[in-house]
XYZ file of C-alpha atoms in Angstrom:
603
model
C -40.678 1.809 11.155
C -39.231 2.402 7.691
C -42.158 0.505 6.056
C -44.690 2.742 7.842
C -43.012 5.920 6.563
C -43.046 4.612 2.972
C -46.724 3.763 3.363
C -47.473 7.209 4.815
C -45.661 8.884 1.915
C -47.810 6.951 -0.512
C -50.976 8.043 1.327
C -49.870 11.687 1.176
C -49.577 11.341 -2.604
C -53.086 9.937 -2.752
C -54.558 12.663 -0.566
C -53.464 15.299 -3.037
C -56.068 13.912 -5.466
C -58.586 12.712 -2.867
C -61.279 15.271 -1.938
C -63.971 12.853 -0.836
C -64.929 10.710 -3.811
C -68.549 9.635 -4.018
C -68.344 5.857 -4.178
C -71.283 5.832 -6.621
C -69.437 8.110 -9.034
C -67.152 6.294 -11.519
C -64.931 7.639 -14.312
C -65.523 6.681 -17.914
C -62.613 4.198 -17.776
C -62.426 0.474 -17.187
C -63.333 -0.259 -13.582
C -60.342 -0.174 -11.182
C -59.392 -3.309 -9.299
C -59.031 -3.477 -5.565
C -55.447 -3.108 -4.217
C -54.616 -6.193 -2.117
C -52.219 -4.131 0.032
C -54.882 -1.590 1.004
C -58.514 -1.794 -0.311
C -58.780 2.007 -0.061
C -56.118 2.524 -2.747
C -57.352 1.448 -6.175
C -55.078 0.014 -8.785
C -54.730 2.620 -11.507
C -56.189 1.645 -14.901
C -53.668 1.143 -17.648
C -55.393 3.837 -19.728
C -54.235 6.365 -17.094
C -50.592 5.324 -17.554
C -50.262 4.098 -13.973
C -51.351 7.371 -12.344
C -53.234 6.959 -9.056
C -56.406 9.007 -9.553
C -59.073 8.211 -6.951
C -61.524 10.848 -8.313
C -61.201 10.010 -11.985
C -58.873 9.903 -14.960
C -59.397 11.291 -18.447
C -56.953 11.397 -21.333
C -54.127 10.098 -19.150
C -54.647 12.886 -16.571
C -56.179 12.917 -13.101
C -59.491 14.835 -12.942
C -62.241 15.260 -10.348
C -65.309 13.881 -12.090
C -67.496 15.351 -9.312
C -66.660 19.022 -10.028
C -64.886 19.230 -13.382
C -67.099 21.124 -15.891
C -65.188 19.498 -18.777
C -65.599 16.014 -17.355
C -68.689 15.998 -15.182
C -69.427 12.454 -14.079
C -67.823 11.091 -17.250
C -64.893 12.077 -19.418
C -67.190 12.995 -22.377
C -69.734 15.078 -20.417
C -69.271 18.883 -20.543
C -71.381 21.285 -18.453
C -72.413 24.816 -19.438
C -73.042 25.648 -15.786
C -71.518 23.857 -12.819
C -70.706 20.247 -12.054
C -71.973 19.178 -8.652
C -71.311 15.626 -7.492
C -70.885 14.526 -11.135
C -74.135 16.154 -12.313
C -74.410 19.305 -14.448
C -76.439 22.061 -12.747
C -77.254 25.584 -13.889
C -76.559 27.115 -10.500
C -74.769 26.085 -7.317
C -77.741 25.304 -5.097
C -78.524 22.812 -2.405
C -78.197 22.667 1.344
C -74.513 21.684 1.322
C -73.535 23.023 -2.088
C -70.998 25.875 -2.202
C -69.073 27.703 -4.894
C -65.418 27.222 -3.808
C -62.380 28.139 -5.950
C -64.565 28.444 -9.065
C -66.196 25.048 -8.669
C -69.473 23.936 -7.156
C -68.671 21.513 -4.336
C -70.553 19.582 -1.670
C -68.972 20.748 1.575
C -70.489 17.725 3.307
C -68.215 15.321 1.402
C -65.450 17.333 -0.314
C -62.073 16.712 1.375
C -60.593 20.000 0.099
C -63.571 22.064 1.295
C -64.968 20.039 4.182
C -67.657 21.997 6.038
C -66.608 25.172 4.194
C -64.448 26.497 1.376
C -60.682 25.860 1.693
C -61.143 23.771 4.838
C -58.990 20.853 3.675
C -58.726 17.615 5.637
C -55.290 16.341 6.643
C -53.492 13.287 5.277
C -55.314 9.975 5.597
C -58.652 11.737 6.306
C -62.041 11.897 4.474
C -64.890 14.413 4.709
C -68.028 12.920 6.227
C -71.052 15.159 6.911
C -68.828 18.248 6.718
C -66.369 16.818 9.279
C -62.882 15.477 8.648
C -62.539 11.904 9.847
C -59.779 9.289 9.715
C -59.801 6.813 6.877
C -60.370 3.188 7.880
C -57.407 1.589 9.663
C -55.955 5.015 10.604
C -55.938 6.978 13.863
C -55.282 10.579 14.941
C -52.817 10.057 17.801
C -52.026 13.659 18.685
C -55.574 15.093 18.392
C -54.458 17.563 15.728
C -56.671 17.289 12.618
C -54.418 19.679 10.733
C -51.652 17.096 10.378
C -54.097 14.292 9.632
C -54.257 10.764 10.907
C -50.610 9.841 11.410
C -50.976 6.272 12.650
C -51.385 3.552 10.026
C -53.126 1.355 12.583
C -56.431 2.042 14.328
C -54.691 1.998 17.751
C -52.237 4.664 18.928
C -49.214 3.466 20.991
C -48.241 6.963 22.092
C -48.846 10.664 21.524
C -46.575 12.315 18.972
C -43.676 14.090 20.705
C -43.928 11.987 23.866
C -40.615 10.475 25.114
C -39.907 7.353 27.143
C -36.735 5.703 28.540
C -35.377 2.715 26.666
C -32.452 0.270 26.958
C -31.787 -2.352 24.272
C -28.688 -3.793 26.014
C -28.498 -7.231 27.673
C -30.688 -7.824 30.703
C -29.004 -7.035 33.989
C -26.498 -4.532 32.553
C -28.560 -1.324 32.725
C -27.083 1.124 35.270
C -24.071 -1.149 35.781
C -20.652 0.289 34.962
C -20.867 2.675 32.015
C -24.232 1.300 30.785
C -27.106 3.773 30.779
C -30.652 3.971 29.312
C -31.523 6.252 26.419
C -34.724 7.893 25.140
C -37.190 7.090 22.377
C -39.585 9.666 20.918
C -43.151 9.082 19.649
C -43.687 9.700 15.935
C -46.970 8.949 14.115
C -48.370 7.121 17.101
C -45.375 4.855 17.641
C -42.034 5.177 19.420
C -39.019 5.498 17.148
C -35.555 4.048 17.708
C -33.826 4.233 21.099
C -31.163 6.950 21.114
C -28.262 8.018 23.372
C -28.122 4.759 25.290
C -24.831 3.167 26.382
C -24.543 -0.613 26.245
C -21.632 -2.932 27.156
C -18.341 -2.511 25.280
C -14.972 -4.245 25.268
C -13.143 -3.678 28.542
C -10.347 -1.102 28.161
C -7.416 -1.792 30.475
C -6.297 0.679 33.128
C -8.990 3.312 32.455
C -10.710 2.799 35.795
C -14.110 1.975 34.205
C -16.342 -1.074 34.002
C -16.647 -0.932 30.210
C -18.398 -4.294 29.780
C -20.929 -3.593 32.573
C -20.310 -6.807 34.467
C -19.713 -5.098 37.800
C -15.892 -5.485 37.684
C -13.526 -2.643 36.803
C -10.502 -3.442 34.579
C -10.727 -7.161 35.204
C -8.565 -8.190 32.219
C -5.942 -10.740 33.149
C -2.275 -10.126 32.463
C -1.511 -13.792 31.963
C 2.247 -13.461 31.458
C 2.685 -10.789 34.151
C 4.450 -8.294 31.895
C 2.155 -5.379 32.785
C 0.194 -5.403 29.507
C -3.339 -6.755 28.910
C -4.029 -9.012 25.957
C -5.539 -7.376 22.893
C -4.766 -6.028 19.463
C -4.042 -2.371 18.841
C -1.921 0.349 20.446
C -1.020 -0.398 24.049
C -2.278 -4.012 24.065
C -0.258 -7.191 24.479
C -0.495 -9.293 21.319
C 1.095 -12.285 23.105
C -0.052 -12.741 26.713
C 0.540 -16.382 27.516
C -0.374 -19.988 26.615
C -4.054 -19.184 26.021
C -3.277 -16.919 23.064
C 0.455 -17.174 22.323
C 2.905 -20.043 22.084
C 6.116 -18.009 22.293
C 8.853 -19.396 24.537
C 8.753 -16.260 26.710
C 5.545 -14.245 26.072
C 6.457 -11.768 28.857
C 9.102 -10.331 26.523
C 6.580 -9.633 23.739
C 4.495 -6.505 24.344
C 4.330 -2.791 23.418
C 7.243 -2.121 25.806
C 9.636 -4.392 23.903
C 12.060 -3.573 21.111
C 12.060 -5.356 17.779
C 14.665 -8.131 17.611
C 15.590 -8.259 13.900
C 15.593 -11.698 12.359
C 13.578 -13.621 14.965
C 10.367 -13.552 12.892
C 8.333 -12.254 15.868
C 6.373 -9.024 16.251
C 8.204 -8.239 19.504
C 6.672 -4.797 20.090
C 3.088 -5.719 19.040
C 2.835 -2.983 16.439
C 1.648 -5.356 13.689
C 5.018 -5.349 11.881
C 7.585 -8.153 12.103
C 11.321 -7.419 12.268
C 11.090 -3.741 11.365
C 14.037 -1.375 11.854
C 13.633 0.166 15.317
C 16.270 2.875 14.866
C 14.742 6.278 15.562
C 15.425 9.828 14.491
C 13.614 12.093 16.921
C 15.812 15.200 16.909
C 16.926 17.077 13.799
C 17.290 20.733 14.868
C 20.310 22.268 16.615
C 19.531 24.159 19.821
C 21.553 26.437 22.101
C 20.323 27.404 25.546
C 19.959 30.979 26.781
C 23.001 32.178 28.791
C 22.326 32.962 32.470
C 18.912 31.244 32.293
C 18.029 28.282 34.564
C 18.172 24.881 32.849
C 14.929 22.908 33.191
C 14.040 19.233 32.961
C 12.592 20.003 29.517
C 16.041 21.221 28.451
C 17.527 17.976 29.747
C 14.920 16.002 27.780
C 16.022 17.817 24.595
C 19.541 16.504 25.176
C 18.167 12.973 25.682
C 16.289 13.200 22.378
C 19.457 14.481 20.683
C 21.072 11.196 21.805
C 18.164 9.314 20.098
C 16.255 8.383 23.250
C 12.880 8.932 21.601
C 10.379 6.948 23.678
C 9.094 7.681 27.172
C 8.095 5.369 29.995
C 6.952 5.162 33.582
C 8.583 3.074 36.286
C 6.008 0.326 35.674
C 5.279 0.377 31.932
C 6.739 1.256 28.561
C 10.404 1.653 27.757
C 12.664 4.661 27.352
C 13.055 7.907 29.246
C 11.324 8.258 32.619
C 12.964 11.584 33.552
C 15.911 13.811 32.649
C 17.658 16.460 34.755
C 20.775 18.643 34.563
C 22.923 18.812 37.687
C 26.438 19.409 38.998
C 28.760 16.412 39.342
C 27.660 15.696 42.923
C 23.974 15.766 41.997
C 23.282 19.259 43.349
C 21.369 21.859 41.341
C 23.076 23.871 38.645
C 23.202 27.608 39.324
C 21.781 29.920 36.672
C 24.900 32.098 36.517
C 28.639 31.626 36.906
C 30.657 32.536 40.009
C 32.852 35.533 39.171
C 34.625 35.404 42.528
C 36.041 31.959 41.760
C 36.714 32.486 38.054
C 39.018 35.461 38.693
C 40.977 36.260 35.539
C 39.288 33.629 33.401
C 36.279 34.199 31.101
C 33.032 33.958 33.062
C 30.253 31.899 31.419
C 26.971 30.421 32.693
C 26.037 26.698 32.997
C 23.480 27.097 30.189
C 26.446 27.609 27.829
C 27.958 24.243 28.841
C 25.307 22.190 27.011
C 23.867 22.196 23.486
C 22.047 20.167 20.867
C 24.169 20.152 17.710
C 24.101 18.752 14.189
C 27.883 19.186 13.928
C 30.900 20.475 15.835
C 32.806 23.247 14.141
C 31.569 22.113 10.743
C 34.034 19.190 10.914
C 32.467 16.398 12.996
C 28.866 15.550 12.110
C 26.201 13.996 14.317
C 25.785 10.277 13.688
C 21.979 10.447 13.609
C 20.236 13.809 13.218
C 21.611 15.633 16.250
C 23.896 14.896 19.201
C 24.126 16.078 22.806
C 27.091 18.267 23.714
C 28.425 18.589 27.284
C 31.478 20.717 28.114
C 33.469 22.056 31.044
C 33.610 25.286 29.023
C 31.415 26.418 26.150
C 29.582 23.655 24.261
C 30.561 24.807 20.817
C 33.169 24.290 18.105
C 36.362 25.926 16.952
C 35.063 29.506 16.972
C 35.898 29.279 20.674
C 39.681 29.620 20.387
C 40.404 30.406 24.030
C 40.860 28.001 26.903
C 39.810 30.094 29.886
C 36.014 29.589 29.992
C 34.848 29.277 33.602
C 31.530 28.895 35.443
C 33.192 28.873 38.846
C 31.298 25.868 40.216
C 33.275 23.651 42.614
C 31.722 20.486 44.087
C 33.104 17.063 45.001
C 33.248 14.521 42.213
C 30.557 11.788 42.419
C 30.770 10.148 45.848
C 30.571 6.574 44.515
C 33.447 7.215 42.122
C 35.652 8.811 44.796
C 34.896 6.107 47.345
C 36.022 3.355 44.982
C 39.340 5.162 44.383
C 40.433 5.917 47.919
C 38.653 9.271 48.165
C 40.495 10.950 45.264
C 40.280 11.172 41.491
C 42.439 8.408 39.970
C 45.297 8.835 37.506
C 46.110 6.331 34.754
C 48.642 3.564 35.256
C 50.956 5.246 32.757
C 50.989 8.456 34.758
C 50.964 7.059 38.300
C 53.833 8.228 40.531
C 53.982 6.457 43.927
C 55.783 9.468 45.339
C 52.886 11.705 44.407
C 49.613 9.857 45.102
C 46.479 11.587 43.789
C 44.701 13.944 46.160
C 42.404 15.974 43.945
C 38.699 15.295 44.429
C 36.880 18.412 43.278
C 34.846 18.632 40.053
C 35.165 22.165 38.713
C 32.890 23.641 36.016
C 30.973 20.367 36.028
C 27.739 19.472 34.292
C 25.848 16.181 34.554
C 22.985 14.906 32.398
C 21.083 12.437 34.593
C 18.727 10.086 32.711
C 16.313 7.731 34.440
C 15.401 4.932 32.041
C 13.261 1.797 31.851
C 14.619 -0.998 29.699
C 12.324 -2.732 27.184
C 10.790 -6.002 28.348
C 13.120 -8.016 26.094
C 16.249 -5.847 26.379
C 19.562 -7.357 27.421
C 21.610 -4.210 27.086
C 22.028 -0.702 25.739
C 24.810 1.185 23.975
C 25.726 4.734 23.078
C 28.541 6.442 21.189
C 30.666 9.370 22.281
C 33.688 11.421 21.218
C 35.837 13.294 23.777
C 37.878 16.444 23.059
C 40.261 18.176 25.494
C 42.435 21.274 25.488
C 44.457 19.617 28.263
C 46.376 17.966 25.422
C 49.322 18.110 25.077
C 50.464 20.453 27.865
C 48.815 18.642 30.797
C 49.131 14.994 29.836
C 49.673 13.045 33.071
C 48.945 16.120 35.158
C 46.612 16.041 38.136
C 44.431 18.729 36.536
C 43.259 16.488 33.687
C 39.530 16.708 32.828
C 37.196 13.710 33.111
C 34.225 12.337 31.211
C 32.383 9.780 33.330
C 29.393 7.636 32.342
C 28.005 6.149 35.548
C 25.055 3.837 36.130
C 23.319 2.080 39.006
C 22.173 -0.786 36.729
C 22.113 -4.095 38.595
C 24.438 -6.131 36.353
C 27.372 -7.778 38.156
C 29.630 -6.444 35.387
C 29.174 -2.837 36.527
C 32.400 -1.872 38.388
C 32.444 -0.673 41.962
C 32.917 2.962 40.966
C 29.865 2.825 38.644
C 31.837 4.138 35.657
C 31.059 2.197 32.454
C 33.249 4.036 29.891
C 36.932 3.085 30.252
C 39.837 1.683 28.249
C 41.275 -1.826 28.445
C 43.214 -0.830 31.548
C 40.043 0.497 33.202
C 41.283 4.060 32.951
C 38.391 6.567 32.805
C 38.139 8.841 29.784
C 40.686 11.690 29.871
C 43.778 12.754 27.902
C 45.575 9.880 29.623
C 43.202 7.307 28.126
C 44.390 4.775 25.538
C 41.626 5.889 23.156
C 43.082 9.404 22.870
C 44.412 8.957 19.328
C 43.354 12.080 17.384
C 46.156 14.510 18.098
C 49.340 16.190 16.812
C 52.189 13.883 17.757
C 54.836 16.565 17.247
C 53.206 18.770 19.886
C 53.502 16.005 22.445
C 57.011 14.676 21.948
C 58.314 16.200 25.167
C 55.339 15.205 27.330
C 55.170 12.058 29.400
C 52.522 9.499 28.559
C 51.425 10.857 25.143
C 49.371 8.479 23.020
C 50.386 7.330 19.565
C 48.197 9.901 17.710
C 47.557 7.208 15.112
C 44.529 8.996 13.637
C 46.103 12.407 13.098
C 44.825 15.822 14.174
C 42.246 16.594 11.425
C 39.145 16.196 13.618
C 40.708 18.275 16.385
C 39.965 21.293 14.191
C 36.309 20.787 15.088
C 37.174 22.103 18.551
C 40.165 24.471 18.157
C 41.693 26.536 15.371
C 45.213 25.324 16.173
C 45.569 21.536 16.009
C 48.459 21.698 18.486
C 46.185 22.987 21.246
C 43.894 19.960 21.738
C 43.378 16.275 21.161
C 40.460 13.863 20.913
C 39.342 10.247 20.924
C 37.788 8.524 17.951
C 34.054 7.808 18.090
C 33.778 5.256 20.908
C 30.890 2.944 21.771
C 30.059 1.812 25.293
C 27.836 -1.278 25.651
C 26.182 -2.094 28.991
C 24.177 -5.172 30.093
C 20.763 -4.627 31.704
C 17.832 -6.825 32.660
C 14.471 -6.779 30.813
C 12.233 -4.052 32.230
C 14.954 -2.794 34.587
C 14.684 0.790 35.857
C 18.093 2.427 36.208
C 19.916 5.767 36.119
C 22.603 6.834 33.621
C 24.745 9.849 34.627
C 26.851 11.505 31.891
C 29.346 13.879 33.554
C 32.161 16.166 32.409
C 34.336 18.362 34.640
C 37.734 19.979 35.269
C 39.716 18.183 37.954
C 40.814 20.346 40.870
C 41.694 20.522 44.544
C 39.685 21.881 47.459
C 38.305 25.417 47.265
C 40.863 27.866 48.649
C 43.909 25.932 47.443
C 46.073 27.234 44.657
C 44.231 25.229 42.000
C 41.057 27.168 42.645
C 42.513 30.654 42.983
C 42.185 32.978 40.001
C 40.400 30.213 38.129
C 43.520 28.005 37.799
C 41.513 24.850 38.342
C 38.951 25.906 35.696
C 41.141 26.353 32.615
C 41.901 24.131 29.626
C 38.354 22.900 28.994
C 37.043 19.646 27.551
C 33.951 18.628 25.580
C 32.109 15.404 24.776
C 29.694 14.554 21.953
C 27.095 11.849 22.809
C 24.883 10.182 20.189
C 23.249 6.999 18.886
C 21.702 5.554 22.063
C 20.205 2.108 21.307
C 18.637 -0.794 23.187
C 19.777 -4.314 22.376
C 17.863 -7.596 22.573
C 21.119 -9.536 22.230
C 23.336 -10.645 25.146
C 25.542 -7.654 25.999
C 28.997 -7.380 27.551
C 30.257 -4.281 29.367
C 32.869 -2.822 27.035
C 33.985 0.403 25.342
C 35.450 0.067 21.859
C 36.342 2.229 18.897
C 33.266 2.395 16.655
């Protein structure tokens, strides 16, 4: 098609000089040779400096030797009257002679004045007997003489502007799957290229379409059964089994995996080998509006503050499936506090019990961008100097935890008194961040870091009112204890002021109390939470590691609460069971591709 347009452009250039040359009339130049490409187009004499001049050339310029008074019939012939068909005449006379545009022309043969003055013939046309006609080997396909003879062949394939369906794809694929015909439009007597058609493409997994038009939707084979289809690019499995990958376990290599540094494998199929997978997805502190309901989006902000940056479904991907904020028993958080229960204490709302923070009190910094803060009082630092914050919520502690401990909240071995067995089972001023997660396809564990502060220290060490921080999971590992709690000291004591990790404190303030820890780390970091270092204590940064199976879907509950007795007993009257609050910082969640043991250590 491109060759025909170039040829047509050349013919348009010729027609600008062609007004019906009399074949008997020749310029006073060396005779022109016939063009082998098209006999109608002469080869321009060298004396005309390669100009194409069908009607004559004089002094290196195109002239019309039929009508030019200065060059009438020959370059050296000048007429005093008119030049008609290359002959000087004194007047414009004759049956078909006319004076047009100051020149005497023969309207029977002149292409610019064919049949009358200014009646020019279109491209690729000549004037014959006063009528415009197509040049040899040309055809007028649309019947419009004004635009000339557009076809460069004597036969027209179509009428200009006509359209017809077309499909250049493989036979048998038209109207199968996504494949559809297009349209081609007639130009210059021939159909141009097919446009707007859809032909077979590479099958895209899980889009519900037959992209390759073979009659089968999403037929790609997941050879290793890991839920990802072989391919290269985002979302595709770069190692799907023996036919394309020789890894020992190709099911662990896919976009839902984590990078295992040092194994020289592109575990997550992102095109990079052994890159650092640590993520920073939260950098801005955020406090929630008091007395406003807490949404799942708010819970997701806390997950991101812990560095859980990726999302997943229950069948694909790895990371966060869902996040919610609840009370310790799994029931919904109220929007406002309960003034009737809080009595003389300071009433706050559950939205004030959580926060995203870059630091606590300007003393303890987040380990990676931001950290999640959960508290049984206000989730903030030392500007909160009181210890009477109260939301007034009272629900049973998690049922699984109570059941494993005889129906009551346990006390540490150091504090246990056989004469006074524990009876408290209520979780006051509780808040729980529940995370549903899907492990990467090659994960063998996860870990997170936390730091626990409590105003129970030192006054209520070994008292039944001690606050708790529980991290509970339903992961399937046999190492998970019966009560589901995964953060505990070497004696399996849950995290409280009676825990062996409680080492940041003022030893002098605790000399008279039973069961005080060694306070080996001093009280400096306690000033992140209170203005008086004698009024609280804390653990160091601790790290809990938990084994999981590749691709496992499990729940992680992070819970903090005041311990108390049943509603109506003395512990719950006037807010007694809601005082002396505690707070936990949670950060640096990571997946691990290495074998993992259930343990909590100082880190």
